[in-house]
XYZ file of C-alpha atoms in Angstrom:
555
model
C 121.697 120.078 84.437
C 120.699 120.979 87.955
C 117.271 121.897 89.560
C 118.312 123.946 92.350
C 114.854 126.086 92.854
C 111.903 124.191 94.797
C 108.716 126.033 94.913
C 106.243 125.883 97.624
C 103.554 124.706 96.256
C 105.599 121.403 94.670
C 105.392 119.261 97.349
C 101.481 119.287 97.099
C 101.941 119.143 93.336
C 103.769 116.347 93.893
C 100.961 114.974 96.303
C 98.154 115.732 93.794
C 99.985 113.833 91.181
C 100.155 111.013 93.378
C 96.364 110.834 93.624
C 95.912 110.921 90.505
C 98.059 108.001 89.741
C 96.647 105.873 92.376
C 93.102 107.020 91.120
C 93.754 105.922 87.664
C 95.315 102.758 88.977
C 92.268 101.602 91.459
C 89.784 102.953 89.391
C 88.071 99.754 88.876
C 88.465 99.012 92.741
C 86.757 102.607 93.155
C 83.764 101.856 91.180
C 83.194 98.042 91.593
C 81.185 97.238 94.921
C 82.719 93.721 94.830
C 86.415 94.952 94.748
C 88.501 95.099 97.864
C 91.702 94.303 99.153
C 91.596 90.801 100.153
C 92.786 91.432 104.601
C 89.722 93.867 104.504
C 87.324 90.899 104.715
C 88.495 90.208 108.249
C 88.359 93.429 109.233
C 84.212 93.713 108.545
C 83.165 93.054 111.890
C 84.163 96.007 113.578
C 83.793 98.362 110.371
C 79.799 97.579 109.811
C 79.559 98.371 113.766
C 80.022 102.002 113.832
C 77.075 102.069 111.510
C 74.975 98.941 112.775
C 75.871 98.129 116.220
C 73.362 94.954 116.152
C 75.437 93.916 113.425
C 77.964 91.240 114.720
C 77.395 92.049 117.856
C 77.937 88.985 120.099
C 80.469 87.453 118.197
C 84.256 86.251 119.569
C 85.646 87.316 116.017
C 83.871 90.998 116.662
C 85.828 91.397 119.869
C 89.013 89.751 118.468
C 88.952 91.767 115.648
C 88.631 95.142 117.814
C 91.140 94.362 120.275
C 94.150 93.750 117.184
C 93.313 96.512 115.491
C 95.081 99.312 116.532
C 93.427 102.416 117.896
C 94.372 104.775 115.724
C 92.960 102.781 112.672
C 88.905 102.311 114.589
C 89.586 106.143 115.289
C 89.928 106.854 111.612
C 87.025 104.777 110.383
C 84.780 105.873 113.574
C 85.150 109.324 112.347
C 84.324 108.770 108.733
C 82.032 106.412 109.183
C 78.497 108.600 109.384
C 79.275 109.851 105.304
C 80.738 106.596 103.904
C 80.483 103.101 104.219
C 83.564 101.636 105.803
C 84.028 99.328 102.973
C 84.316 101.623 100.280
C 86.223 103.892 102.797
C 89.219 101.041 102.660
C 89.534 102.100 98.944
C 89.632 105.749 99.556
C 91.760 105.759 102.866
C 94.738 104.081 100.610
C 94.993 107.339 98.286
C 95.055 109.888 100.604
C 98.290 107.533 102.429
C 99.589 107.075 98.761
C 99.328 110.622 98.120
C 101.320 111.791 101.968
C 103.639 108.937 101.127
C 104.639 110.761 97.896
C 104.803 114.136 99.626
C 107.176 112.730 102.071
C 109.736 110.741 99.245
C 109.515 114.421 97.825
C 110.702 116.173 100.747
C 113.084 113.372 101.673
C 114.718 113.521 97.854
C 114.795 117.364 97.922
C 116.921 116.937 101.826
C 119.629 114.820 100.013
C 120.204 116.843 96.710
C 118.134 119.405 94.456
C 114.891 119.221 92.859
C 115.332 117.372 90.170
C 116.291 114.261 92.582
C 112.851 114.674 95.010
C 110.860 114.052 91.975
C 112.670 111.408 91.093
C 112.082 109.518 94.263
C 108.401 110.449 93.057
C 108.565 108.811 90.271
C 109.948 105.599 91.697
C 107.674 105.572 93.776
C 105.221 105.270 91.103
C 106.711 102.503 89.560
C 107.087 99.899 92.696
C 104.491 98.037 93.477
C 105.607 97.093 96.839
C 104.007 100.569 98.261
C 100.346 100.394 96.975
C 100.315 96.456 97.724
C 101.007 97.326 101.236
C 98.210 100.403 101.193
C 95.540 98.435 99.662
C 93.001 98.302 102.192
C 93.510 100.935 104.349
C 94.063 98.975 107.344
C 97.112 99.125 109.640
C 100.109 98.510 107.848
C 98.461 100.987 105.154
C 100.178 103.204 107.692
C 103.669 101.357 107.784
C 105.520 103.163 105.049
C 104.089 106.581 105.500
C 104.879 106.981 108.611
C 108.025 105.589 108.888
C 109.224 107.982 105.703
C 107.840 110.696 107.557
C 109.543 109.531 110.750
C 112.745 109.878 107.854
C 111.950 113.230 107.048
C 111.657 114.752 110.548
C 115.111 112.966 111.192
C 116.576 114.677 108.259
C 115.356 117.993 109.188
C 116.265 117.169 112.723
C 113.139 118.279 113.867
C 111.930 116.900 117.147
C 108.343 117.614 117.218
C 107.622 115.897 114.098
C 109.564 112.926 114.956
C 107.403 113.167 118.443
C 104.682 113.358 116.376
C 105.458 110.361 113.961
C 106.276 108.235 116.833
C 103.240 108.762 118.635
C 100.977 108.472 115.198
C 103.142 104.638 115.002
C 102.318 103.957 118.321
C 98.663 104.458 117.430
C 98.296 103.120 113.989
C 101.178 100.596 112.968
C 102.544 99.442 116.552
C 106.091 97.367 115.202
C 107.060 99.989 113.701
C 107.278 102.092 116.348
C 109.047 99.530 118.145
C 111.527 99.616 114.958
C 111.398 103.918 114.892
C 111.915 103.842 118.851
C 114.871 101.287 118.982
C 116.988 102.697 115.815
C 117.009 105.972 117.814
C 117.777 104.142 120.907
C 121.200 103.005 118.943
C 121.648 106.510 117.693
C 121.460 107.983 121.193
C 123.745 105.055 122.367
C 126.482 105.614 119.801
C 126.653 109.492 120.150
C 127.092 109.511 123.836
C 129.649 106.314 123.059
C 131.581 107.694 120.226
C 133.336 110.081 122.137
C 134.744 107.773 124.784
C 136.085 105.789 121.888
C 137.455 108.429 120.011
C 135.041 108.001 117.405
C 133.275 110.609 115.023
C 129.684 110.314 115.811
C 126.687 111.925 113.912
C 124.849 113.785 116.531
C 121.637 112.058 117.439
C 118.514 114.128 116.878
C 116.352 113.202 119.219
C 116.493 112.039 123.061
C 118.315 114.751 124.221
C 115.566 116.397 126.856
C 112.997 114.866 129.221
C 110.174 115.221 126.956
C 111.784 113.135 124.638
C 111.794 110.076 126.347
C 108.624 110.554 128.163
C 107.472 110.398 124.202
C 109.293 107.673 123.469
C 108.164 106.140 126.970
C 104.162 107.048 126.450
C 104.305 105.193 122.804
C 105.953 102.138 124.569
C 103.171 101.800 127.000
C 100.769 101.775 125.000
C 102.213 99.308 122.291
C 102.684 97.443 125.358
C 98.972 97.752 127.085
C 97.342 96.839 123.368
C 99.537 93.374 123.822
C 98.631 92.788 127.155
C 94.707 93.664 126.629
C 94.855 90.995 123.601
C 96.078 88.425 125.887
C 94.090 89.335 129.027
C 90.845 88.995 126.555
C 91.911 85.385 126.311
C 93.047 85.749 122.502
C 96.975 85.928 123.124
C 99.700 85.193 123.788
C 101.350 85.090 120.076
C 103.000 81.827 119.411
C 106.715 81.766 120.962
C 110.166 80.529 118.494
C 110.090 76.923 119.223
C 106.558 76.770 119.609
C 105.880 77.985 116.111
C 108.554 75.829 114.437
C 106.158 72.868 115.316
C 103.076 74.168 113.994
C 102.493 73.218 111.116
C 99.678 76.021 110.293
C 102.583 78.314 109.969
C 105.004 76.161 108.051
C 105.116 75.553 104.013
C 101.699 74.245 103.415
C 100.420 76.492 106.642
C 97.957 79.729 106.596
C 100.891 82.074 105.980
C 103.789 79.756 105.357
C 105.955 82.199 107.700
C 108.686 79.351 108.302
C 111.340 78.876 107.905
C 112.484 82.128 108.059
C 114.467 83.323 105.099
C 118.348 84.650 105.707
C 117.833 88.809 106.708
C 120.743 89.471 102.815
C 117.955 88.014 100.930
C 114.876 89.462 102.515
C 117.839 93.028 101.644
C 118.611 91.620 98.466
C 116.251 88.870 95.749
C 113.350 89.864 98.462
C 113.307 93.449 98.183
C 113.809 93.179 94.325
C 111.062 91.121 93.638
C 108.909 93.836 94.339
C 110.790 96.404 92.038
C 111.663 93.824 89.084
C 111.877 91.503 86.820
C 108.240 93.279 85.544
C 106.677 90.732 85.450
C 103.761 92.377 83.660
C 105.902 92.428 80.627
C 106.730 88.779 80.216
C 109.609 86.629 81.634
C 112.294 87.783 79.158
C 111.256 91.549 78.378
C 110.352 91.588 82.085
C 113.940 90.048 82.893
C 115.540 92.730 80.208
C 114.202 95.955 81.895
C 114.845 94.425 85.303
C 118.146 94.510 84.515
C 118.492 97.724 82.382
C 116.863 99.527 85.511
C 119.112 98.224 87.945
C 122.226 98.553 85.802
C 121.333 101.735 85.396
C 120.604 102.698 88.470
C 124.112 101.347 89.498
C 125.923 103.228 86.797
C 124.924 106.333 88.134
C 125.428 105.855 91.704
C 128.915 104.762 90.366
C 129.531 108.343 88.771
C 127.919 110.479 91.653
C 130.465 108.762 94.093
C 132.991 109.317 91.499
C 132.317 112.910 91.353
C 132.025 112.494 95.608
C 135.329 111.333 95.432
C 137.220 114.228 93.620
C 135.702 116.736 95.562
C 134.136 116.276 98.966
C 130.438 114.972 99.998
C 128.186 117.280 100.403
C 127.112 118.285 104.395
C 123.718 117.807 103.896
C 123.792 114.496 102.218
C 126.372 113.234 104.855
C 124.043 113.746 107.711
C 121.380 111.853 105.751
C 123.445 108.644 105.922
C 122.998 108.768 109.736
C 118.937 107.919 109.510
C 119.737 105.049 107.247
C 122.797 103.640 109.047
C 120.673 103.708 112.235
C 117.219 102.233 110.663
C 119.801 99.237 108.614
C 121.080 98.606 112.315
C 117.585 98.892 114.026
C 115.487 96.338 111.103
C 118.794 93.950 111.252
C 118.718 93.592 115.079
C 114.802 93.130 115.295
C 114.861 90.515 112.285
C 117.158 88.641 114.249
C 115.271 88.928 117.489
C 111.895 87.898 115.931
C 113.828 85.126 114.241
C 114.543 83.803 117.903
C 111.086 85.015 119.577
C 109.219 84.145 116.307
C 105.813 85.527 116.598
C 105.992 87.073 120.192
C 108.379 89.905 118.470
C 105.548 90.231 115.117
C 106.674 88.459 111.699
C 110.987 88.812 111.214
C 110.471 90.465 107.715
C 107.957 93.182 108.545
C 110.721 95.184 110.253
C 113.138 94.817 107.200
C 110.740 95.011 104.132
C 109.244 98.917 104.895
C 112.247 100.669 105.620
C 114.662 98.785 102.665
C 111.454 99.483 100.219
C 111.745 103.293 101.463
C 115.233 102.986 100.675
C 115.703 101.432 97.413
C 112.895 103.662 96.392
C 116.085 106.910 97.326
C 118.908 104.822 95.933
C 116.911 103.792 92.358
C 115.552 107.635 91.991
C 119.329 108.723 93.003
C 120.976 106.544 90.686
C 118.576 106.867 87.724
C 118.794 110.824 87.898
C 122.491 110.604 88.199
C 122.619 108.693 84.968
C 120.524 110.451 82.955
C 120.994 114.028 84.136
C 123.050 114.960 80.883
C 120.331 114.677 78.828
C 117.693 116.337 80.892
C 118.802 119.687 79.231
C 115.832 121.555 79.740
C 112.558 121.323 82.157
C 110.325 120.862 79.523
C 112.310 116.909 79.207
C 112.412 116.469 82.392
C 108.487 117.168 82.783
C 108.212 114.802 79.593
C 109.907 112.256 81.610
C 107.851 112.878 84.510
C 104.600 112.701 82.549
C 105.847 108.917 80.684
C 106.799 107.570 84.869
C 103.259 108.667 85.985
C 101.453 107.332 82.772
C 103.937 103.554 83.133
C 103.109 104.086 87.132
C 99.211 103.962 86.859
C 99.717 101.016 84.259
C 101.940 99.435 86.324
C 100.070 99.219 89.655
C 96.694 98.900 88.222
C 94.822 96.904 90.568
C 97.963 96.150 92.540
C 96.570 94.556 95.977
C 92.839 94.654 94.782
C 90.762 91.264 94.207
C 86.834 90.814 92.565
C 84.935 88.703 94.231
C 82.031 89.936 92.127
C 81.445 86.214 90.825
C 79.059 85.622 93.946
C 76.837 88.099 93.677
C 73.714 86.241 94.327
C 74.850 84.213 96.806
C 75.531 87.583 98.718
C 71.962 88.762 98.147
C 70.327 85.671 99.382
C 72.308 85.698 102.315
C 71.686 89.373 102.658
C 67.668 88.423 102.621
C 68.053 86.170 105.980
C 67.421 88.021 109.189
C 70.491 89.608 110.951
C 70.513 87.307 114.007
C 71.396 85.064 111.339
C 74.695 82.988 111.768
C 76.487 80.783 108.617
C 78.595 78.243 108.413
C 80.516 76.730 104.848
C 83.719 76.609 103.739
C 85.694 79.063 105.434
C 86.793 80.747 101.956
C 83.640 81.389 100.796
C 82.441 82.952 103.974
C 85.061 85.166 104.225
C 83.205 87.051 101.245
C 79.885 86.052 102.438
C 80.574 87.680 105.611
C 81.697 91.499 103.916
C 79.528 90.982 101.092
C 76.200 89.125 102.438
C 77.003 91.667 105.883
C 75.837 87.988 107.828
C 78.070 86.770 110.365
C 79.647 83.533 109.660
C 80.852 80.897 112.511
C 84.802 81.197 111.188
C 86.322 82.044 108.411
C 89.610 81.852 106.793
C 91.096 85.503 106.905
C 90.534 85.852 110.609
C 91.842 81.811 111.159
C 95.041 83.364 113.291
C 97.100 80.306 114.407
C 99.675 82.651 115.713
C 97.453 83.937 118.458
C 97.437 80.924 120.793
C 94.251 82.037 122.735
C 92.295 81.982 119.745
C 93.659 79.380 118.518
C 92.697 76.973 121.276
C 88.889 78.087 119.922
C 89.219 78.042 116.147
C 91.249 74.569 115.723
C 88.844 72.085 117.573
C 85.834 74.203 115.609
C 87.539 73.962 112.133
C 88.010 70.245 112.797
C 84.077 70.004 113.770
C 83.090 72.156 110.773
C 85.057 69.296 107.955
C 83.838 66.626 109.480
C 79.750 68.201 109.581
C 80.375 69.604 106.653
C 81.964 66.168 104.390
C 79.752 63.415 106.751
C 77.048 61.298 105.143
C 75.400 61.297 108.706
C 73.120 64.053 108.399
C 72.162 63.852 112.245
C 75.728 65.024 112.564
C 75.648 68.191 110.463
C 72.781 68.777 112.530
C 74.632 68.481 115.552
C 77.223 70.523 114.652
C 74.751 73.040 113.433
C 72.719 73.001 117.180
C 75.999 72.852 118.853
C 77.437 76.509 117.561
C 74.224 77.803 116.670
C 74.206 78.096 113.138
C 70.907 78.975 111.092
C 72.435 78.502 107.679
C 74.551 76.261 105.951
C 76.311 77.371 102.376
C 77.060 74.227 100.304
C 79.578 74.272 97.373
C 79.264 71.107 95.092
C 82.867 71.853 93.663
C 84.063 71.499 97.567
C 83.436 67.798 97.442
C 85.103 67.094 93.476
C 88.139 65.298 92.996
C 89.673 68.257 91.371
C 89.104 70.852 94.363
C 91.100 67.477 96.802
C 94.326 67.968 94.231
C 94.674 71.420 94.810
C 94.662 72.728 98.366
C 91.265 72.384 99.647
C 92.324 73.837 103.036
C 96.288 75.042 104.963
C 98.136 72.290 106.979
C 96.734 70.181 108.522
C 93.012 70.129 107.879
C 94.381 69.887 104.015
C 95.361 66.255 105.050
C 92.150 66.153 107.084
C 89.396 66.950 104.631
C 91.150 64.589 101.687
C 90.970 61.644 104.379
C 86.807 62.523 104.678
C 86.085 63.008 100.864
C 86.573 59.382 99.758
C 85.408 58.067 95.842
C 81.577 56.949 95.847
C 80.885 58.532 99.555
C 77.165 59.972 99.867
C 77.732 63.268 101.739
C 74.777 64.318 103.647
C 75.053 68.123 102.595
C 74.189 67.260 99.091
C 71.256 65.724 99.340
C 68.098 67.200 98.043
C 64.528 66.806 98.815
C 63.553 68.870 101.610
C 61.725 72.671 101.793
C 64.913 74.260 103.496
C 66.872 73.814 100.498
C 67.293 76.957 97.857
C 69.854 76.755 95.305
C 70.860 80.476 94.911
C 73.620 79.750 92.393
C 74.288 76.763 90.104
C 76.169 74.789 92.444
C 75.478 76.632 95.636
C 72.394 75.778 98.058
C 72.073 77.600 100.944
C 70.304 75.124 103.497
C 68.341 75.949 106.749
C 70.322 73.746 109.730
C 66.528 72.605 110.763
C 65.824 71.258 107.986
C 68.875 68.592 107.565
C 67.686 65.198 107.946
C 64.054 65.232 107.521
């Protein structure tokens, strides 16, 4: 059975069904205060400015943090900011994406075959968690898959204002992938003015064709390219270059984001891009393992008999000039993973230009292939609504608090720290202040979230101060804590007891190499200086946890 008819009102159907999935599925985020996405705690210093501007005000992380940002995302929370809190406005922000990036698969499954197949990209859109890990948080690559499948869609309708419009928006909000959108139809422009010459049937490229075009194309370029150059001119850049980074070993294995080495581009296509879809790991390792592969052999089953079916008969026009968006965005990631592979960081991470658009993709091809298989028994739409209903219900299950951490569990740490004055600057374990910092709304001296080793600028700044911090922070000399403390101006210390056990050394106390660093300063039997009581600047404001005035070490 067929679904020929779409009504107008089904896209936003489809939209307000989304919501409500990702509402039942970040509920708990929604109403706990101490629930966020994790990358959201290094984004707190310019948030809490538009509605405290004495609030981290003459910090270096404050004006890092605003310069790699992009625009478009400050723009966003400026304008919300004066009716809700910018940290509960990073759980909202998430389902209104979710919800446009469900109107969009809609549209997109509806341009390559009936209706029945645009809500079936819905639905597997529901069930991958790749999507709402990557929203969580509302910051910029929130924006990534959105606006690359709209970018899809206005290819597919071959509609040039909204793919002026989505390139601009990328150019704003999620910069790399504008640089991914811009260069795939760079190659489609290149192979339809080539294809002739070589006697070669080219799809017609949409876009490029008039002045404005490229003066588009050119504006969004400029400005990717000024946010760069302002980064580095602010002394934070440049990123770190191919060889550079292969050194380093803060971005190796044991490093802060273990980005090398690179994997091969067919797996990040292939056991990358699957891990996200399957085994379910939810379910156990062998149920999860079973439905992984029931799902995908479906899936391939009934791509099988819809290019059977292609075969006897012809493909249809429409879904024939839908190949040419994917064929040029494959081309476009492949290039650009190999590129960043060379440049390493000075091109962004290799795998962020593969994993959005193959995600958008597989999202199509599972939907396409799961339809096509069970389309004989979908006699009626009252089944096929059934079905819809069970994908919506095993969605919000599925991607319940997908992306989302508590950090609840240090409560009243956060309201001590919340009681100090606002001039007020901490220092600890970089961790813990990374929660101390969004949740006690104190700035901290550095933390681990915004510890960037890719941005060499920075870099130069955070290493020497993270090496100064371990060695105040694990020395039985309390004259140097207090040093340390005068030194970078810092009122407050936070001190962890389970920092200096033997079981915190076996795990990973810190990334390469201050892991190596801090297990040569905790030694058996040492007396560490930030442990000791007996002194009035002491308060222990958890079992475990002092917070100690920096004046008051040593006496």
């Amino acid at each position: 059975m067929s679904f020929p008819q779409t009504y107008r009102a089904e896209p936003y159907v489809a939209g307000l069904v989304c919501a409500l999935v990702f509402w039942a599925a970040h509920f708990y985020g929604l109403a706990g205060p101490y629930v966020v996405n994790e990358d959201v705690r290094q984004q707190i210093y310019w948030m809490e400015q538009w509605q405290n501007p004495e609030l981290f005000h003459n910090h270096y992380l404050t004006r890092y943090s605003r310069l790699y940002v992009p625009p478009g995302v400050k723009a966003v929370y400026r304008i919300f900011s004066p009716v809700v809190d910018p940290l509960y406005f990073s759980k909202v922000l998430p389902g209104l994406l979710f919800a446009l990036l469900g109107v969009c698969l809609f549209l997109i499954g509806r341009e390559y075959g009936d209706r029945g197949l645009a809500w079936s990209c819905v639905a597997a859109f529901w069930l991958m968690p790749f999507f709402i890990y990557h929203l969580s948080g509302g910051l910029a690559r929130a924006f990534a898959a959105p606006l690359l499948a709209l970018f899809w869609l206005a290819w597919l309708k071959r509609n040039d204002r909204l793919i002026s419009l989505s390139l601009l928006l990328m150019a704003l909000f999620i910069p790399y992938i504008f640089v991914l959108a811009g260069f795939s139809l760079g190659l489609a422009f290149a192979a339809g003015r080539a294809g002739p010459l070589l006697g070669l049937r080219i799809w017609r490229p949409p876009y490029l064709g008039r002045i404005n075009h490229w003066l588009i194309l050119l504006a969004g370029a400029a400005l990717v390219f000024y946010l760069n150059h302002r980064l580095i001119a602010a002394g934070f850049g440049p990123w770190a270059a191919g060889a550079e980074a292969l050194e380093m070993p803060e971005l190796g294995a044991g490093g802060r984001l273990r980005l090398f080495p690179i994997r091969p581009f067919m797996w990040e296509v292939s056991v990358g891009a699957w891990g996200w879809i399957g085994p379910f790991h939810e379910l156990g390792f062998r149920p999860g393992l079973a439905v992984s592969l029931g799902v995908l052999g479906l899936a391939s089953f009934g791509l099988f008999c819809e290019f059977r079916k292609w075969r006897t008969s012809s493909f249809p026009a429409r879904t024939t000039a839908g190949f040419a968006p994917v064929v040029f965005l494959v081309l476009a990631s492949g290039i650009l993973y190999l590129l960043a592979r060379i440049l390493a960081l000075r091109l962004f991470v290799p795998n962020r230009f593969v994993i959005y658009p193959f995600h958008l993709f597989f999202c199509l091809f599972l939907a396409w292939g799961i339809y096509a298989a069970l389309r004989p028994g979908l006699n009626s739409g009252r089944v096929f609504a059934l079905v819809l209903a069970a994908a919506a219900l095993a969605g919000a299950w599925r991607l319940h608090g997908v992306g989302l951490s508590d950090y609840g569990e240090l409560r009243p740490a956060y309201e001590a720290v919340l009681a100090l004055p606002q001039e007020a600057r901490l220092a600890g374990h970089p961790r813990t202040m990374d929660n101390v910092q969004t949740f006690g709304r104190r700035p901290v001296l550095i933390n681990y979230e915004q510890a960037h080793p890719w941005s060499a600028g920075l870099w130069q700044k955070e290493k020497p101060l993270l090496e100064d911090l371990f060695r105040a922070y694990y020395s039985p000399d309390p004259e140097e804590a207090a040093l340390f403390c005068r030194k970078y101006g810092v009122t407050h210390l936070v001190v962890e007891e389970r920092c200096f056990n033997p079981q915190f050394m076996t795990g990973k106390p810190f990334f390469a190499p201050f892991d190596r660093l801090i297990r040569e300063l905790v030694r058996p039997g040492r007396d560490y200086a930030l442990l000791r009581g007996g002194n009035g600047g002491r308060q222990e404001i958890m079992p475990g946890i002092w917070l100690v005035e920096a004046g008051s070490i040593g006496r």
